[in-house]
Structure formats: structure tokens, C-alpha cells
Tab-separated table of C-alpha atoms in Angstrom:
chain	number	residue	atom	x	y	z
X	230	MET	CA	24.937	8.901	-14.369
X	231	LYS	CA	23.064	9.271	-17.638
X	232	LYS	CA	26.365	9.058	-19.515
X	233	THR	CA	27.436	5.909	-17.643
X	234	LEU	CA	24.123	4.176	-18.290
X	235	LYS	CA	24.125	5.157	-21.961
X	236	ALA	CA	27.675	3.811	-22.375
X	237	SER	CA	26.568	0.443	-21.008
X	238	ILE	CA	23.697	0.363	-23.488
X	239	ASP	CA	25.861	1.519	-26.398
X	240	ASN	CA	28.402	-1.219	-25.586
X	241	ASN	CA	25.635	-3.844	-25.657
X	242	GLU	CA	26.188	-4.739	-22.017
X	243	ILE	CA	22.466	-4.223	-21.430
X	244	ALA	CA	19.468	-3.368	-23.598
X	245	GLY	CA	17.961	-0.790	-21.276
X	246	ALA	CA	17.260	0.081	-17.649
X	247	ASN	CA	15.515	2.254	-15.072
X	248	PHE	CA	17.593	3.968	-12.373
X	249	MET	CA	16.359	5.839	-9.303
X	250	VAL	CA	17.901	7.578	-6.290
X	251	ILE	CA	15.875	8.459	-3.189
X	252	LYS	CA	17.367	10.761	-0.514
X	253	ASP	CA	15.696	11.695	2.770
X	254	GLY	CA	12.487	10.047	1.575
X	255	SER	CA	12.228	11.994	-1.688
X	256	GLU	CA	13.162	11.026	-5.227
X	257	VAL	CA	16.173	13.119	-6.250
X	258	PHE	CA	17.117	11.393	-9.492
X	259	TYR	CA	15.381	9.193	-12.043
X	260	HIS	CA	16.489	8.140	-15.505
X	261	GLU	CA	15.417	5.580	-18.077
X	262	ASP	CA	17.213	4.626	-21.251
X	263	GLY	CA	17.346	1.881	-23.845
X	264	MET	CA	14.977	-0.769	-25.101
X	265	ALA	CA	12.450	-3.013	-23.406
X	266	ASP	CA	12.073	-4.896	-26.684
X	267	ILE	CA	14.883	-4.493	-29.207
X	268	GLU	CA	13.051	-6.451	-31.895
X	269	SER	CA	9.957	-4.246	-31.935
X	270	GLY	CA	11.689	-1.022	-30.923
X	271	ARG	CA	9.674	-0.666	-27.690
X	272	PRO	CA	11.575	1.621	-25.302
X	273	ILE	CA	12.000	1.361	-21.550
X	274	THR	CA	9.383	3.478	-19.754
X	275	ARG	CA	8.851	4.432	-16.139
X	276	ASP	CA	6.167	1.747	-15.768
X	277	SER	CA	8.177	-1.046	-17.414
X	278	ILE	CA	7.807	-4.341	-15.529
X	279	TYR	CA	10.810	-6.492	-14.594
X	280	ARG	CA	11.233	-10.029	-13.299
X	281	LEU	CA	12.814	-9.548	-9.889
X	282	TYR	CA	14.186	-13.064	-9.440
X	283	SER	CA	16.185	-13.001	-6.176
X	284	MET	CA	15.135	-9.455	-5.326
X	285	THR	CA	11.970	-11.351	-4.342
X	286	LYS	CA	13.843	-12.696	-1.299
X	287	PRO	CA	13.747	-9.535	0.886
X	288	VAL	CA	9.982	-9.362	0.264
X	289	THR	CA	9.721	-12.927	1.531
X	290	ALA	CA	11.812	-12.084	4.588
X	291	ALA	CA	9.479	-9.162	5.325
X	292	SER	CA	6.442	-11.455	5.124
X	293	VAL	CA	8.056	-13.790	7.668
X	294	MET	CA	8.778	-10.798	9.928
X	295	MET	CA	5.060	-9.968	9.822
X	296	LEU	CA	4.240	-13.441	11.134
X	297	LEU	CA	6.958	-13.046	13.768
X	298	GLU	CA	5.456	-9.787	15.045
X	299	ARG	CA	2.031	-11.381	15.332
X	300	GLY	CA	3.349	-14.234	17.439
X	301	GLU	CA	2.353	-16.806	14.825
X	302	ILE	CA	5.835	-18.303	14.476
X	303	ASP	CA	9.006	-18.728	16.505
X	304	LEU	CA	12.243	-18.474	14.530
X	305	PHE	CA	13.451	-21.671	16.176
X	306	ASP	CA	10.376	-23.617	15.092
X	307	PRO	CA	11.500	-26.685	13.151
X	308	VAL	CA	10.498	-26.395	9.508
X	309	SER	CA	8.957	-29.869	9.786
X	310	ARG	CA	6.202	-28.353	11.974
X	311	TYR	CA	4.877	-26.697	8.812
X	312	ILE	CA	6.335	-28.849	6.037
X	313	PRO	CA	6.360	-32.604	6.833
X	314	GLY	CA	9.006	-33.384	4.207
X	315	PHE	CA	11.627	-31.843	6.500
X	316	LYS	CA	11.301	-34.574	9.123
X	317	ASN	CA	14.238	-36.945	9.663
X	318	GLN	CA	16.597	-35.176	7.293
X	319	LEU	CA	19.942	-36.524	6.242
X	320	VAL	CA	23.192	-34.681	5.561
X	321	GLU	CA	26.122	-35.712	3.420
X	322	LYS	CA	29.391	-36.273	5.283
X	323	ASN	CA	32.414	-37.865	3.636
X	324	GLY	CA	30.239	-39.072	0.787
X	325	GLU	CA	27.762	-40.808	3.111
X	326	LEU	CA	24.282	-39.760	4.212
X	327	VAL	CA	23.849	-39.575	7.990
X	328	PRO	CA	21.167	-38.037	10.228
X	329	ALA	CA	21.449	-34.250	10.508
X	330	SER	CA	22.724	-32.945	13.848
X	331	ARG	CA	19.420	-31.097	14.355
X	332	GLU	CA	16.363	-30.059	12.380
X	333	VAL	CA	16.340	-27.084	10.039
X	334	CYS	CA	14.523	-24.157	11.679
X	335	ILE	CA	13.048	-20.932	10.307
X	336	HIS	CA	16.083	-18.977	11.517
X	337	ASP	CA	18.298	-21.168	9.311
X	338	LEU	CA	16.112	-20.454	6.284
X	339	LEU	CA	16.200	-16.689	6.822
X	340	ASN	CA	19.993	-16.663	6.960
X	341	MET	CA	20.819	-19.295	4.289
X	342	THR	CA	22.422	-21.542	6.913
X	343	SER	CA	19.946	-24.374	6.308
X	344	GLY	CA	22.040	-26.713	4.172
X	345	LEU	CA	19.673	-26.176	1.228
X	346	VAL	CA	21.487	-25.260	-1.990
X	347	TYR	CA	20.637	-24.287	-5.578
X	348	GLY	CA	22.603	-27.110	-7.160
X	349	GLY	CA	26.053	-28.618	-7.285
X	350	THR	CA	27.934	-31.877	-7.383
X	351	ASP	CA	27.131	-33.182	-3.907
X	352	LYS	CA	24.006	-35.229	-3.165
X	353	ALA	CA	22.039	-32.180	-1.997
X	354	GLY	CA	22.897	-30.270	-5.159
X	355	GLN	CA	22.032	-33.226	-7.380
X	356	HIS	CA	18.672	-33.660	-5.645
X	357	THR	CA	17.873	-29.966	-6.091
X	358	ASP	CA	18.902	-30.008	-9.759
X	359	VAL	CA	16.613	-32.960	-10.481
X	360	LEU	CA	13.737	-31.324	-8.595
X	361	PHE	CA	14.083	-28.080	-10.573
X	362	GLN	CA	14.153	-30.103	-13.798
X	363	GLU	CA	10.880	-31.758	-12.814
X	364	LEU	CA	9.423	-28.410	-11.773
X	365	GLY	CA	10.266	-27.058	-15.218
X	366	SER	CA	8.941	-30.091	-17.094
X	367	ARG	CA	5.558	-29.787	-15.332
X	368	LEU	CA	5.369	-25.996	-15.540
X	369	TYR	CA	2.988	-25.775	-18.515
X	370	THR	CA	0.959	-28.925	-17.750
X	371	ASP	CA	-2.211	-29.642	-15.794
X	372	ASN	CA	0.027	-31.280	-13.202
X	373	ALA	CA	2.170	-28.281	-12.322
X	374	MET	CA	4.051	-28.392	-9.020
X	375	SER	CA	2.770	-26.195	-6.188
X	376	THR	CA	4.759	-24.094	-3.742
X	377	MET	CA	4.105	-26.588	-0.941
X	378	GLU	CA	4.861	-29.673	-3.046
X	379	PHE	CA	8.184	-28.153	-4.083
X	380	ALA	CA	9.102	-27.384	-0.462
X	381	ASN	CA	8.080	-30.847	0.718
X	382	ARG	CA	10.073	-32.537	-2.021
X	383	LEU	CA	13.061	-30.315	-1.270
X	384	GLY	CA	12.944	-31.347	2.385
X	385	GLN	CA	12.909	-35.016	1.475
X	386	GLY	CA	16.348	-34.663	-0.092
X	387	PRO	CA	19.660	-34.463	1.733
X	388	LEU	CA	21.250	-31.332	3.141
X	389	SER	CA	24.637	-30.118	1.963
X	390	PHE	CA	25.759	-29.457	5.569
X	391	ASP	CA	24.390	-29.589	9.108
X	392	PRO	CA	21.899	-26.790	9.817
X	393	GLY	CA	23.646	-23.738	11.243
X	394	SER	CA	27.159	-25.004	10.554
X	395	TYR	CA	27.860	-22.975	7.402
X	396	TRP	CA	26.421	-20.440	4.931
X	397	GLN	CA	25.541	-21.210	1.327
X	398	TYR	CA	23.151	-19.494	-1.046
X	399	GLY	CA	20.204	-21.686	-1.932
X	400	THR	CA	16.494	-22.411	-1.964
X	401	SER	CA	15.693	-21.382	1.619
X	402	ALA	CA	13.393	-18.509	0.584
X	403	ASP	CA	11.195	-20.861	-1.456
X	404	VAL	CA	10.627	-22.878	1.718
X	405	LEU	CA	9.833	-19.679	3.632
X	406	GLY	CA	7.073	-18.951	1.120
X	407	ALA	CA	5.568	-22.375	1.824
X	408	ILE	CA	5.742	-21.710	5.573
X	409	VAL	CA	3.805	-18.465	5.080
X	410	GLU	CA	1.184	-20.544	3.259
X	411	ALA	CA	0.995	-23.091	6.068
X	412	VAL	CA	0.689	-20.438	8.799
X	413	SER	CA	-1.690	-18.064	7.004
X	414	GLY	CA	-3.918	-20.616	5.307
X	415	MET	CA	-3.556	-18.613	2.083
X	416	ARG	CA	-1.551	-19.145	-1.060
X	417	TYR	CA	1.669	-17.184	-0.796
X	418	GLY	CA	0.680	-14.757	-3.544
X	419	GLN	CA	-2.666	-14.107	-1.849
X	420	PHE	CA	-0.918	-13.352	1.444
X	421	LEU	CA	1.456	-10.871	-0.189
X	422	GLN	CA	-1.362	-9.186	-2.082
X	423	LYS	CA	-3.536	-8.761	0.994
X	424	GLU	CA	-0.890	-8.019	3.606
X	425	MET	CA	1.746	-6.102	1.661
X	426	PHE	CA	1.089	-5.133	-1.961
X	427	ASP	CA	-2.427	-3.711	-1.534
X	428	PRO	CA	-1.593	-1.762	1.661
X	429	LEU	CA	1.562	-0.293	0.085
X	430	GLY	CA	-0.134	0.452	-3.245
X	431	MET	CA	2.174	-1.897	-5.173
X	432	GLN	CA	-0.329	-2.393	-7.972
X	433	ASP	CA	2.142	-3.750	-10.544
X	434	THR	CA	3.796	-6.405	-8.353
X	435	GLY	CA	2.919	-10.091	-8.334
X	436	PHE	CA	3.709	-13.623	-9.462
X	437	TRP	CA	2.050	-13.134	-12.854
X	438	LEU	CA	0.725	-10.358	-15.074
X	439	SER	CA	-2.765	-9.812	-16.419
X	440	GLY	CA	-3.123	-9.111	-20.137
X	441	ASP	CA	-2.970	-5.320	-19.951
X	442	LYS	CA	0.206	-5.400	-17.844
X	443	ARG	CA	1.960	-7.998	-19.969
X	444	ALA	CA	2.634	-5.422	-22.687
X	445	ARG	CA	4.893	-3.602	-20.214
X	446	LEU	CA	7.072	-6.628	-19.409
X	447	VAL	CA	10.703	-6.072	-20.377
X	448	ASN	CA	12.407	-8.674	-22.574
X	449	THR	CA	15.420	-10.518	-21.211
X	450	TYR	CA	18.647	-10.492	-23.214
X	451	GLN	CA	21.934	-12.360	-23.072
X	452	ASP	CA	25.325	-11.954	-24.718
X	453	ASP	CA	25.350	-13.409	-28.226
X	454	GLY	CA	29.073	-14.191	-28.182
X	455	GLU	CA	29.782	-11.625	-30.883
X	456	GLY	CA	29.570	-8.409	-28.907
X	457	GLY	CA	25.821	-8.077	-29.211
X	458	LEU	CA	22.653	-9.160	-27.431
X	459	LYS	CA	20.136	-11.875	-28.202
X	460	LEU	CA	16.767	-12.739	-26.701
X	461	TYR	CA	16.565	-15.064	-23.700
X	462	ALA	CA	13.183	-16.647	-22.942
X	463	GLU	CA	13.718	-19.791	-20.843
X	464	SER	CA	11.702	-20.393	-17.679
X	465	HIS	CA	14.605	-20.544	-15.229
X	466	LEU	CA	14.084	-21.900	-11.672
X	467	GLY	CA	10.462	-22.750	-12.381
X	468	ILE	CA	9.444	-19.165	-13.184
X	469	VAL	CA	7.070	-18.792	-16.145
X	470	HIS	CA	9.181	-16.406	-18.188
X	471	GLN	CA	6.335	-14.624	-19.954
X	472	MET	CA	4.491	-14.209	-16.618
X	473	ASP	CA	1.298	-14.893	-18.585
X	474	ARG	CA	-0.420	-17.384	-16.277
X	475	GLU	CA	-1.021	-17.694	-12.544
X	476	PRO	CA	1.590	-20.215	-11.396
X	477	LEU	CA	0.996	-22.959	-8.857
X	478	PHE	CA	4.631	-22.560	-7.819
X	479	GLU	CA	4.890	-19.088	-6.302
X	480	SER	CA	8.592	-18.836	-5.646
X	481	GLY	CA	9.498	-16.943	-2.488
X	482	GLY	CA	13.052	-16.881	-3.770
X	483	ALA	CA	12.588	-15.750	-7.353
X	484	GLY	CA	9.006	-15.396	-8.571
X	485	LEU	CA	7.908	-11.764	-8.400
X	486	ALA	CA	7.717	-9.146	-11.146
X	487	SER	CA	7.535	-5.426	-10.406
X	488	THR	CA	8.206	-1.865	-11.550
X	489	ILE	CA	10.845	0.480	-10.174
X	490	ASP	CA	8.144	2.602	-8.514
X	491	ASP	CA	6.595	-0.413	-6.770
X	492	ALA	CA	10.012	-1.599	-5.669
X	493	ALA	CA	10.655	1.891	-4.284
X	494	LYS	CA	7.521	1.622	-2.142
X	495	PHE	CA	8.862	-1.544	-0.540
X	496	THR	CA	12.356	-0.131	0.004
X	497	THR	CA	10.980	3.147	1.360
X	498	MET	CA	8.760	1.232	3.785
X	499	LEU	CA	11.915	-0.398	5.173
X	500	MET	CA	13.775	2.939	5.286
X	501	ASN	CA	10.804	4.397	7.193
X	502	GLN	CA	11.155	1.643	9.800
X	503	GLY	CA	8.174	-0.320	8.534
X	504	SER	CA	5.671	2.349	7.495
X	505	LEU	CA	4.647	4.138	4.298
X	506	ASN	CA	1.976	6.787	3.736
X	507	GLY	CA	0.251	6.078	7.037
X	508	VAL	CA	0.316	2.288	6.589
X	509	THR	CA	2.392	0.269	9.054
X	510	LEU	CA	3.531	-3.175	7.959
X	511	LEU	CA	6.309	-3.730	10.494
X	512	LYS	CA	7.435	-2.140	13.740
X	513	PRO	CA	10.798	-0.314	13.892
X	514	ARG	CA	12.411	-2.940	16.131
X	515	THR	CA	11.430	-5.651	13.663
X	516	VAL	CA	12.927	-3.745	10.722
X	517	GLN	CA	16.097	-3.194	12.743
X	518	TYR	CA	16.320	-6.947	13.336
X	519	MET	CA	15.526	-7.779	9.710
X	520	THR	CA	18.265	-5.508	8.378
X	521	SER	CA	21.059	-6.617	10.739
X	522	ALA	CA	23.927	-8.992	9.999
X	523	SER	CA	23.101	-12.395	11.456
X	524	LEU	CA	25.981	-14.742	10.677
X	525	SER	CA	28.276	-16.295	13.265
X	526	SER	CA	32.026	-16.317	12.645
X	527	TRP	CA	31.950	-19.851	11.248
X	528	GLN	CA	28.921	-19.144	9.042
X	529	GLN	CA	30.601	-15.990	7.746
X	530	LYS	CA	33.361	-18.145	6.258
X	531	GLY	CA	30.828	-19.438	3.739
X	532	PHE	CA	29.684	-15.945	2.814
X	533	ASP	CA	33.282	-14.766	2.485
X	534	THR	CA	33.669	-17.011	-0.573
X	535	TRP	CA	31.417	-14.507	-2.445
X	536	HIS	CA	34.340	-12.311	-3.482
X	537	SER	CA	32.287	-9.482	-4.978
X	538	LEU	CA	30.619	-9.018	-1.583
X	539	CYS	CA	33.773	-8.632	0.486
X	540	GLY	CA	33.181	-6.223	3.346
X	541	HIS	CA	29.631	-7.568	3.776
X	542	SER	CA	27.768	-10.060	5.893
X	543	TYR	CA	24.280	-11.515	5.489
X	544	GLY	CA	20.988	-11.675	7.316
X	545	ASN	CA	17.316	-12.268	6.552
X	546	GLN	CA	17.796	-12.741	2.793
X	547	MET	CA	19.939	-9.627	2.330
X	548	ARG	CA	23.565	-8.487	2.221
X	549	ILE	CA	24.617	-6.052	4.947
X	550	MET	CA	27.730	-3.903	4.599
X	551	THR	CA	29.820	-4.368	7.739
X	552	GLU	CA	33.268	-3.085	6.731
X	553	PRO	CA	33.022	-0.369	4.044
X	554	GLY	CA	36.790	-0.171	3.672
X	555	LYS	CA	36.944	-3.769	2.503
X	556	ALA	CA	33.998	-3.546	0.093
X	557	GLY	CA	34.411	-3.352	-3.667
X	558	CYS	CA	32.251	-0.245	-3.936
X	559	LEU	CA	31.585	2.941	-1.983
X	560	GLY	CA	29.055	2.643	0.801
X	561	SER	CA	28.305	2.892	4.499
X	562	ARG	CA	28.170	0.521	7.442
X	563	GLY	CA	24.684	-0.907	7.889
X	564	GLU	CA	23.743	-0.540	4.230
X	565	TYR	CA	21.549	-3.462	3.101
X	566	GLY	CA	19.753	-4.842	0.052
X	567	TRP	CA	19.863	-7.554	-2.591
X	568	ASP	CA	19.838	-8.155	-6.335
X	569	GLY	CA	18.282	-10.584	-8.796
X	570	TRP	CA	19.613	-13.033	-11.347
X	571	LEU	CA	18.509	-10.744	-14.202
X	572	GLY	CA	19.955	-7.611	-12.601
X	573	ALA	CA	17.184	-5.994	-10.554
X	574	TYR	CA	18.975	-4.315	-7.640
X	575	PHE	CA	18.348	-2.198	-4.572
X	576	THR	CA	20.336	-0.872	-1.664
X	577	ASN	CA	19.174	1.064	1.392
X	578	SER	CA	21.728	3.046	3.382
X	579	PRO	CA	20.137	4.271	6.618
X	580	ALA	CA	23.293	6.179	7.596
X	581	ASP	CA	22.915	8.259	4.432
X	582	ALA	CA	19.097	8.260	4.252
X	583	LEU	CA	19.695	6.935	0.729
X	584	THR	CA	18.135	4.334	-1.567
X	585	VAL	CA	19.450	3.274	-4.982
X	586	LEU	CA	17.287	1.185	-7.360
X	587	PHE	CA	18.374	-0.249	-10.693
X	588	MET	CA	16.146	-2.357	-12.955
X	589	VAL	CA	17.516	-4.370	-15.860
X	590	GLN	CA	16.870	-7.756	-17.553
X	591	LYS	CA	20.148	-9.471	-18.492
X	592	LYS	CA	20.838	-13.194	-18.116
X	593	ASP	CA	23.252	-13.953	-15.245
X	594	ALA	CA	23.518	-10.237	-14.409
X	595	GLY	CA	23.226	-10.083	-10.617
X	596	THR	CA	25.131	-6.998	-9.517
X	597	MET	CA	26.817	-5.769	-12.686
X	598	ALA	CA	29.831	-3.511	-13.165
X	599	VAL	CA	27.490	-0.772	-14.383
X	600	THR	CA	25.448	-1.168	-11.187
X	601	ARG	CA	28.523	-0.544	-9.055
X	602	LYS	CA	29.613	2.355	-11.289
X	603	LEU	CA	26.248	4.059	-10.901
X	604	ARG	CA	26.119	3.616	-7.141
X	605	ASN	CA	29.720	4.793	-6.799
X	606	ILE	CA	28.742	8.027	-8.530
X	607	VAL	CA	25.834	8.436	-6.088
X	608	PHE	CA	27.769	7.624	-2.918
X	609	SER	CA	30.744	9.773	-3.928
X	610	THR	CA	28.525	12.864	-4.090
X	611	LEU	CA	27.170	12.562	-0.544
């Protein structure tokens, strides 16, 4: 595994990374290599901090499961009960906007069957693109957009399809974060800190970094077009790239930063059926529900367009391996996890009592070839 990771660094695929394997609740392998900051020569260290981007989504799903357990929400609650902008929504059909067949509910948001998208050429995608542009333009001003304003404005736009009729990756988790705010009466970051990060001891995880932690933030790199890497520093999807100020927009879909050890506390909590070191966040039945495939046969058709995730389904902001023989990597039925836009990645395989974590910062990375290579090495040795 060290050789595979080093080859990826030597080939300028990535600048550096942390990699960890946990088996039967204990760390059995850890390795770090490469640079956190090429320009200054700062190396990756065990406590390096990474922008999680979409690896934030499973954390958001877990926070919603906490509200579910407490009886504070029903998954079929209309989103408009918490976010008024979702009332009287329209959906695009044959180029025209018509009333949606029903309201978007929390269940739709958890499973990305809401009709909310990240962008695109249809009216829903265009609305979302414009909203993200405004979010970005206000990011460093005194008039920055809040989590709830973003969700409200998102709801006021059209849906790409009727709720529940299809699956498409999109902004649903950002709306879930706003619902947690509405139900809890706290800002989303405050809820996570109090209810999850502090109890689990995730001291380096949050929506921004104080001064002493900022020195551990890993730089993001992108291909330079000439076989090398160059710095990337844009604030994509309304995330303050330097994480140097407390944002008003706390993105439930993309906003968290963390270390590999903090991420391992979250993943181990799930592997332990909701508990870690004597602290119980979720009950076993809730974790079982959270980590199960949730798509109907017609919704699955949308997910099946994600070719690199063949052999998988989706549920509660995560991929779930359903047919290992059809997957593009080694694994087991029931394995679940997610990745982030910059390459942060985790998978939990309950059948193998195994967790794999990989932390990297590369533009447009998602699940990389090196990620699959590393996990194939791990799974092939079981």
C-alpha cells in the first residue's frame, strides 16, 4: 500500500495523503506520505486537516437520524413545514413549469430523490447555478447568505423532476442542515458540535478553523495540464476555501473540515452501531436503517447512470454495495460510505468488520483510481 500511494504522488496524481485501515475496531494500518503544501515544503502529518466536501453528507444524515430517534421529525414531513420556500413548488415537464405532484419530504432529501440538483441545463439546474453564484459573490461580505436563506431560496426554484420519481445527486443535504436548524433552534454547526463532535471527541472537525488549526490545513491542488500540479484556492459551492472565518452558510452537503482520526471516530461510531467509547449517539436499529439501500426500482435507474458505482445503490446520503460481483472494485454486500469532491473517502464494511479511510485534496477527485487500488489491496487480503 505504501508503494501504491508513493507511485501516485511520484506521478503527480496527488500531492499527498493519509490512509488508514481499521479491522475489528482496531487500527491495523496507517500511512502518510507527500506534501500538505508543496510551495513551502510542509509535509502531510497525522493531524493534517482536510476539507471533506461531500463526505460531510453522511454526518448530516446522522444528525437527521438523531432527530428521528427523538421523535422530533417524521421522514414524511413536508420540507415546507420547516422551510417556507418549499411551499407550492413547480417542476419542469416538457419545458413547462407545472405544480409538483406532491411536496418534497425529508425522506426525499435523505435519498436524493427530491428533484433538487447541483446544476445543469434545465430550469432547476439554472436556478441552482445562479443561486450558488450569488452565494459565492456574497461570501466575503457583510451580507453573506445563511444556511436557512440558501435553503429557502433553493425551494423557491423549480424541481428537476417530481419528488420521489427519480434519483439525482444534488443539494438535498444542504436543505437537511437547515431543517436541523429549524427543529433544534440552533445553528447547524452548533448542533453538530454539541450533539456529535464534542461527545465523540472530534476536536478538529467543524465548518471553520481557528488560527492554531489553520496551519494544519492541507492545500488543494489540480492538474496543471503539463503533468504536474498547481494550487487551487477557489471557494467552490459557497465553502470558504481557507476555512479562516465562521461562515453563515454551514453547508450540510459540503462544508466540514476534519482529520483522518476525527473521521475515524465518526465511522467507528457507525460500525459500533451508534456508540463509541461509552457514548451513544444512535441506537443500533437506527444505524441499520441509515446504512441500508433505500431506492425503489425506478429511482435506482437514476443512480445506475453513475457508472463508477455499478453494483451499488443509495440511501441516507451514502452509497451501499448491493451486488459485489457487478462493482468496479472488491468489496462486500452491505458495505457503505461516501467520498468528497476533493477526494476525502471512507467505506465501512460490516461483513468484514473493516473500515478504510483515505484523505486527499485534489480538485474534482471524488473516488480516484488510487483510492480503488488501495482498497482493492485491503479487501484482497481478507
